Amino acid sequence: VGDTVVNGSDKHYGVAMYTGDQNISTPVTNKLTAGMNGVGLYAGGNTGSTLKYNGEITVGNGAAAGTGIFVKNGSKVTLDSGGKIYLNGINGVGVYVEGNAEFTFGSGSSMIFSGSGIGIWGENGSVINDSGAGIINSSAGAFVIRSRLANGVININAPGIVLGNGS
C-alpha cells in the first residue's frame, strides 16, 4: 500500500489491512506494508473487531513512519508472539488505542523504530496489557516513549522491561 495522501483538508490513509466488525479466531500472519503516514492494520467497524496478529508490519518511507496498528473503539487486538512492527522513519506510533478499545503487547513480540516515536498510545478509557515485549530503537539519538496513556489502564505483567538502542 502506498503513502497517505493529503488533498487540502482531506486525508486518504494508506491502510494495508482493514477489519470491520470481525472476530477472527485464527491468528493473522500476513506480511503488511504501508507507506509514509500509513496504517499497517486497522481493527475497526461499528462494534469493533477482535484478532491476534503475529506477522510483520512495516510502515513508513524512511523519512516519515506511520501507525503500525490502529485499534478502534470496541476492538481488541493482540500483537502475539513473533509479531513485529517496523516503523521506518520519524514520528511513528507502534499502536494507537482508542477509548473503549484494548491492546495486548504479547511476550515474544516487538516494535522496531528507525527514528523517534511512541510505542503504544492509549486514549481516554483504553486498556493496554503489556507483557514485557521488546521495543528496540535502532537509530542513535532517537527517542522512543514506550507507552503514553490519557486516563486509561495499563496492566504490566513482565519480569523486566528493557529499552535498547540497536546501533
PDB file of C-alpha atoms in Angstrom:
ATOM      1  CA  VAL A   1       0.000   0.000   0.000  1.00  0.00           C
ATOM      2  CA  GLY A   2       1.279   3.484  -0.757  1.00  0.00           C
ATOM      3  CA  ASP A   3       1.575   6.671   1.254  1.00  0.00           C
ATOM      4  CA  THR A   4      -1.245   8.541   2.946  1.00  0.00           C
ATOM      5  CA  VAL A   5      -2.429  11.278   0.555  1.00  0.00           C
ATOM      6  CA  VAL A   6      -3.381  14.759   1.756  1.00  0.00           C
ATOM      7  CA  ASN A   7      -5.588  16.811  -0.545  1.00  0.00           C
ATOM      8  CA  GLY A   8      -6.395  20.144   1.101  1.00  0.00           C
ATOM      9  CA  SER A   9      -8.126  19.319   4.391  1.00  0.00           C
ATOM     10  CA  ASP A  10      -8.903  15.718   3.312  1.00  0.00           C
ATOM     11  CA  LYS A  11      -6.646  12.798   4.276  1.00  0.00           C
ATOM     12  CA  HIS A  12      -6.837   9.482   2.483  1.00  0.00           C
ATOM     13  CA  TYR A  13      -4.924   6.978   4.613  1.00  0.00           C
ATOM     14  CA  GLY A  14      -2.934   4.164   3.060  1.00  0.00           C
ATOM     15  CA  VAL A  15      -4.150   1.105   5.039  1.00  0.00           C
ATOM     16  CA  ALA A  16      -2.595  -2.311   4.383  1.00  0.00           C
ATOM     17  CA  MET A  17      -5.342  -4.354   6.159  1.00  0.00           C
ATOM     18  CA  TYR A  18      -8.768  -3.293   7.457  1.00  0.00           C
ATOM     19  CA  THR A  19     -11.037  -5.432   9.620  1.00  0.00           C
ATOM     20  CA  GLY A  20     -14.595  -4.195  10.158  1.00  0.00           C
ATOM     21  CA  ASP A  21     -16.700  -5.861  12.871  1.00  0.00           C
ATOM     22  CA  GLN A  22     -14.838  -9.148  12.568  1.00  0.00           C
ATOM     23  CA  ASN A  23     -13.951 -11.692  15.232  1.00  0.00           C
ATOM     24  CA  ILE A  24     -11.047 -13.596  13.727  1.00  0.00           C
ATOM     25  CA  SER A  25     -10.197 -16.772  15.664  1.00  0.00           C
ATOM     26  CA  THR A  26      -7.093 -17.817  13.689  1.00  0.00           C
ATOM     27  CA  PRO A  27      -4.024 -15.595  14.187  1.00  0.00           C
ATOM     28  CA  VAL A  28      -3.356 -13.296  11.220  1.00  0.00           C
ATOM     29  CA  THR A  29       0.152 -13.835   9.818  1.00  0.00           C
ATOM     30  CA  ASN A  30       0.053 -11.789   6.585  1.00  0.00           C
ATOM     31  CA  LYS A  31       3.027  -9.503   5.951  1.00  0.00           C
ATOM     32  CA  LEU A  32       1.641  -5.938   5.802  1.00  0.00           C
ATOM     33  CA  THR A  33       3.329  -2.844   4.344  1.00  0.00           C
ATOM     34  CA  ALA A  34       2.143   0.778   4.241  1.00  0.00           C
ATOM     35  CA  GLY A  35       3.982   3.931   3.165  1.00  0.00           C
ATOM     36  CA  MET A  36       4.507   7.363   4.714  1.00  0.00           C
ATOM     37  CA  ASN A  37       1.930   8.139   7.437  1.00  0.00           C
ATOM     38  CA  GLY A  38       0.099   4.923   6.532  1.00  0.00           C
ATOM     39  CA  VAL A  39      -1.526   2.330   8.790  1.00  0.00           C
ATOM     40  CA  GLY A  40      -0.467  -1.316   8.759  1.00  0.00           C
ATOM     41  CA  LEU A  41      -3.542  -2.878  10.424  1.00  0.00           C
ATOM     42  CA  TYR A  42      -6.800  -1.056  11.205  1.00  0.00           C
ATOM     43  CA  ALA A  43      -9.119  -3.010  13.537  1.00  0.00           C
ATOM     44  CA  GLY A  44     -12.482  -1.275  13.488  1.00  0.00           C
ATOM     45  CA  GLY A  45     -16.056  -1.261  12.304  1.00  0.00           C
ATOM     46  CA  ASN A  46     -19.224  -0.178  14.104  1.00  0.00           C
ATOM     47  CA  THR A  47     -18.936  -2.624  17.010  1.00  0.00           C
ATOM     48  CA  GLY A  48     -15.219  -3.423  16.742  1.00  0.00           C
ATOM     49  CA  SER A  49     -13.018  -6.320  15.721  1.00  0.00           C
ATOM     50  CA  THR A  50     -11.136  -8.946  17.729  1.00  0.00           C
ATOM     51  CA  LEU A  51      -7.945 -10.581  16.457  1.00  0.00           C
ATOM     52  CA  LYS A  52      -4.411 -11.779  17.150  1.00  0.00           C
ATOM     53  CA  TYR A  53      -1.605 -10.739  14.823  1.00  0.00           C
ATOM     54  CA  ASN A  54       1.791 -12.447  14.627  1.00  0.00           C
ATOM     55  CA  GLY A  55       3.126 -11.426  11.220  1.00  0.00           C
ATOM     56  CA  GLU A  56       5.303  -8.461  10.248  1.00  0.00           C
ATOM     57  CA  ILE A  57       4.059  -4.911   9.707  1.00  0.00           C
ATOM     58  CA  THR A  58       6.311  -2.305   8.079  1.00  0.00           C
ATOM     59  CA  VAL A  59       5.156   1.320   7.964  1.00  0.00           C
ATOM     60  CA  GLY A  60       6.936   4.387   6.593  1.00  0.00           C
ATOM     61  CA  ASN A  61       9.142   5.518   3.730  1.00  0.00           C
ATOM     62  CA  GLY A  62      12.413   6.059   5.606  1.00  0.00           C
ATOM     63  CA  ALA A  63      11.710   9.733   6.313  1.00  0.00           C
ATOM     64  CA  ALA A  64       8.257   9.550   7.954  1.00  0.00           C
ATOM     65  CA  ALA A  65       6.742   6.497   9.627  1.00  0.00           C
ATOM     66  CA  GLY A  66       3.050   5.991  10.377  1.00  0.00           C
ATOM     67  CA  THR A  67       0.971   3.749  12.667  1.00  0.00           C
ATOM     68  CA  GLY A  68       1.580   0.014  12.907  1.00  0.00           C
ATOM     69  CA  ILE A  69      -1.814  -0.952  14.376  1.00  0.00           C
ATOM     70  CA  PHE A  70      -4.872   1.263  14.944  1.00  0.00           C
ATOM     71  CA  VAL A  71      -7.308  -0.243  17.479  1.00  0.00           C
ATOM     72  CA  LYS A  72     -10.709   1.448  17.136  1.00  0.00           C
ATOM     73  CA  ASN A  73     -13.333   1.832  19.852  1.00  0.00           C
ATOM     74  CA  GLY A  74     -14.779  -1.599  20.763  1.00  0.00           C
ATOM     75  CA  SER A  75     -11.903  -3.578  19.238  1.00  0.00           C
ATOM     76  CA  LYS A  76      -9.423  -5.951  20.917  1.00  0.00           C
ATOM     77  CA  VAL A  77      -6.068  -6.710  19.294  1.00  0.00           C
ATOM     78  CA  THR A  78      -3.126  -8.801  20.479  1.00  0.00           C
ATOM     79  CA  LEU A  79       0.341  -8.487  18.973  1.00  0.00           C
ATOM     80  CA  ASP A  80       1.160 -12.137  19.571  1.00  0.00           C
ATOM     81  CA  SER A  81       4.489 -13.932  19.971  1.00  0.00           C
ATOM     82  CA  GLY A  82       6.560 -13.485  16.825  1.00  0.00           C
ATOM     83  CA  GLY A  83       4.601 -10.398  15.746  1.00  0.00           C
ATOM     84  CA  LYS A  84       6.774  -7.463  14.703  1.00  0.00           C
ATOM     85  CA  ILE A  85       6.104  -3.840  13.859  1.00  0.00           C
ATOM     86  CA  TYR A  86       8.811  -1.932  11.954  1.00  0.00           C
ATOM     87  CA  LEU A  87       8.439   1.856  11.989  1.00  0.00           C
ATOM     88  CA  ASN A  88      10.589   3.175   9.158  1.00  0.00           C
ATOM     89  CA  GLY A  89      11.037   6.929   9.748  1.00  0.00           C
ATOM     90  CA  ILE A  90      10.343   9.559  12.402  1.00  0.00           C
ATOM     91  CA  ASN A  91       7.137  10.173  14.385  1.00  0.00           C
ATOM     92  CA  GLY A  92       5.985   6.552  14.240  1.00  0.00           C
ATOM     93  CA  VAL A  93       3.354   5.112  16.552  1.00  0.00           C
ATOM     94  CA  GLY A  94       3.539   1.361  17.070  1.00  0.00           C
ATOM     95  CA  VAL A  95      -0.065   1.013  18.255  1.00  0.00           C
ATOM     96  CA  TYR A  96      -2.791   3.643  18.670  1.00  0.00           C
ATOM     97  CA  VAL A  97      -5.604   2.532  21.014  1.00  0.00           C
ATOM     98  CA  GLU A  98      -8.896   4.471  21.091  1.00  0.00           C
ATOM     99  CA  GLY A  99     -11.108   4.710  24.179  1.00  0.00           C
ATOM    100  CA  ASN A 100     -13.104   1.555  24.972  1.00  0.00           C
ATOM    101  CA  ALA A 101     -10.556  -0.495  22.992  1.00  0.00           C
ATOM    102  CA  GLU A 102      -7.962  -2.983  24.235  1.00  0.00           C
ATOM    103  CA  PHE A 103      -4.463  -3.874  23.078  1.00  0.00           C
ATOM    104  CA  THR A 104      -2.176  -6.644  24.356  1.00  0.00           C
ATOM    105  CA  PHE A 105       1.559  -6.388  23.680  1.00  0.00           C
ATOM    106  CA  GLY A 106       2.305 -10.114  23.945  1.00  0.00           C
ATOM    107  CA  SER A 107       5.571 -11.606  25.127  1.00  0.00           C
ATOM    108  CA  GLY A 108       7.807 -12.549  22.227  1.00  0.00           C
ATOM    109  CA  SER A 109       6.532  -9.686  20.047  1.00  0.00           C
ATOM    110  CA  SER A 110       8.410  -6.483  19.241  1.00  0.00           C
ATOM    111  CA  MET A 111       8.388  -2.978  17.786  1.00  0.00           C
ATOM    112  CA  ILE A 112      11.464  -1.700  15.971  1.00  0.00           C
ATOM    113  CA  PHE A 113      11.905   2.059  15.456  1.00  0.00           C
ATOM    114  CA  SER A 114      14.339   3.638  12.983  1.00  0.00           C
ATOM    115  CA  GLY A 115      13.517   7.111  14.382  1.00  0.00           C
ATOM    116  CA  SER A 116      11.771   8.819  17.290  1.00  0.00           C
ATOM    117  CA  GLY A 117       8.210   7.812  18.145  1.00  0.00           C
ATOM    118  CA  ILE A 118       5.754   6.271  20.601  1.00  0.00           C
ATOM    119  CA  GLY A 119       5.356   2.541  21.203  1.00  0.00           C
ATOM    120  CA  ILE A 120       1.731   2.469  22.407  1.00  0.00           C
ATOM    121  CA  TRP A 121      -0.592   5.493  22.562  1.00  0.00           C
ATOM    122  CA  GLY A 122      -3.791   4.988  24.586  1.00  0.00           C
ATOM    123  CA  GLU A 123      -6.761   7.366  24.522  1.00  0.00           C
ATOM    124  CA  ASN A 124      -9.125   8.039  27.429  1.00  0.00           C
ATOM    125  CA  GLY A 125     -10.740   4.758  28.539  1.00  0.00           C
ATOM    126  CA  SER A 126      -8.389   2.438  26.644  1.00  0.00           C
ATOM    127  CA  VAL A 127      -6.812  -0.691  28.134  1.00  0.00           C
ATOM    128  CA  ILE A 128      -3.191  -1.664  27.421  1.00  0.00           C
ATOM    129  CA  ASN A 129      -1.871  -5.053  28.561  1.00  0.00           C
ATOM    130  CA  ASP A 130       1.928  -5.033  28.416  1.00  0.00           C
ATOM    131  CA  SER A 131       3.612  -8.421  28.766  1.00  0.00           C
ATOM    132  CA  GLY A 132       7.121  -7.001  28.553  1.00  0.00           C
ATOM    133  CA  ALA A 133       7.687  -7.451  24.841  1.00  0.00           C
ATOM    134  CA  GLY A 134      10.612  -5.659  23.233  1.00  0.00           C
ATOM    135  CA  ILE A 135      10.813  -2.128  21.890  1.00  0.00           C
ATOM    136  CA  ILE A 136      14.045  -1.548  20.007  1.00  0.00           C
ATOM    137  CA  ASN A 137      15.285   1.846  18.916  1.00  0.00           C
ATOM    138  CA  SER A 138      17.789   1.291  16.142  1.00  0.00           C
ATOM    139  CA  SER A 139      18.739   4.901  15.455  1.00  0.00           C
ATOM    140  CA  ALA A 140      21.397   6.597  17.558  1.00  0.00           C
ATOM    141  CA  GLY A 141      19.960   9.629  19.324  1.00  0.00           C
ATOM    142  CA  ALA A 142      16.310   8.806  18.542  1.00  0.00           C
ATOM    143  CA  PHE A 143      13.797   8.973  21.392  1.00  0.00           C
ATOM    144  CA  VAL A 144      11.052   6.382  21.897  1.00  0.00           C
ATOM    145  CA  ILE A 145       8.321   6.553  24.551  1.00  0.00           C
ATOM    146  CA  ARG A 146       7.146   3.028  25.457  1.00  0.00           C
ATOM    147  CA  SER A 147       3.541   3.904  26.428  1.00  0.00           C
ATOM    148  CA  ARG A 148       1.546   7.112  26.668  1.00  0.00           C
ATOM    149  CA  LEU A 149      -1.941   6.975  28.181  1.00  0.00           C
ATOM    150  CA  ALA A 150      -4.677   9.549  28.675  1.00  0.00           C
ATOM    151  CA  ASN A 151      -6.797   8.338  31.630  1.00  0.00           C
ATOM    152  CA  GLY A 152      -6.956   4.624  30.815  1.00  0.00           C
ATOM    153  CA  VAL A 153      -5.481   1.421  32.249  1.00  0.00           C
ATOM    154  CA  ILE A 154      -2.035  -0.116  31.704  1.00  0.00           C
ATOM    155  CA  ASN A 155      -1.602  -3.663  33.028  1.00  0.00           C
ATOM    156  CA  ILE A 156       2.081  -4.646  33.161  1.00  0.00           C
ATOM    157  CA  ASN A 157       2.856  -8.341  33.566  1.00  0.00           C
ATOM    158  CA  ALA A 158       6.579  -8.613  32.938  1.00  0.00           C
ATOM    159  CA  PRO A 159       9.701  -9.511  34.902  1.00  0.00           C
ATOM    160  CA  GLY A 160      11.520  -6.524  33.408  1.00  0.00           C
ATOM    161  CA  ILE A 161      11.010  -4.082  30.598  1.00  0.00           C
ATOM    162  CA  VAL A 162      14.082  -3.178  28.578  1.00  0.00           C
ATOM    163  CA  LEU A 163      14.518  -0.382  26.074  1.00  0.00           C
ATOM    164  CA  GLY A 164      17.543  -0.700  23.875  1.00  0.00           C
ATOM    165  CA  ASN A 165      19.488   1.022  21.175  1.00  0.00           C
ATOM    166  CA  GLY A 166      20.242  -1.380  18.356  1.00  0.00           C
ATOM    167  CA  SER A 167      23.174   0.614  16.993  1.00  0.00           C
TER     168      SER A 167
END
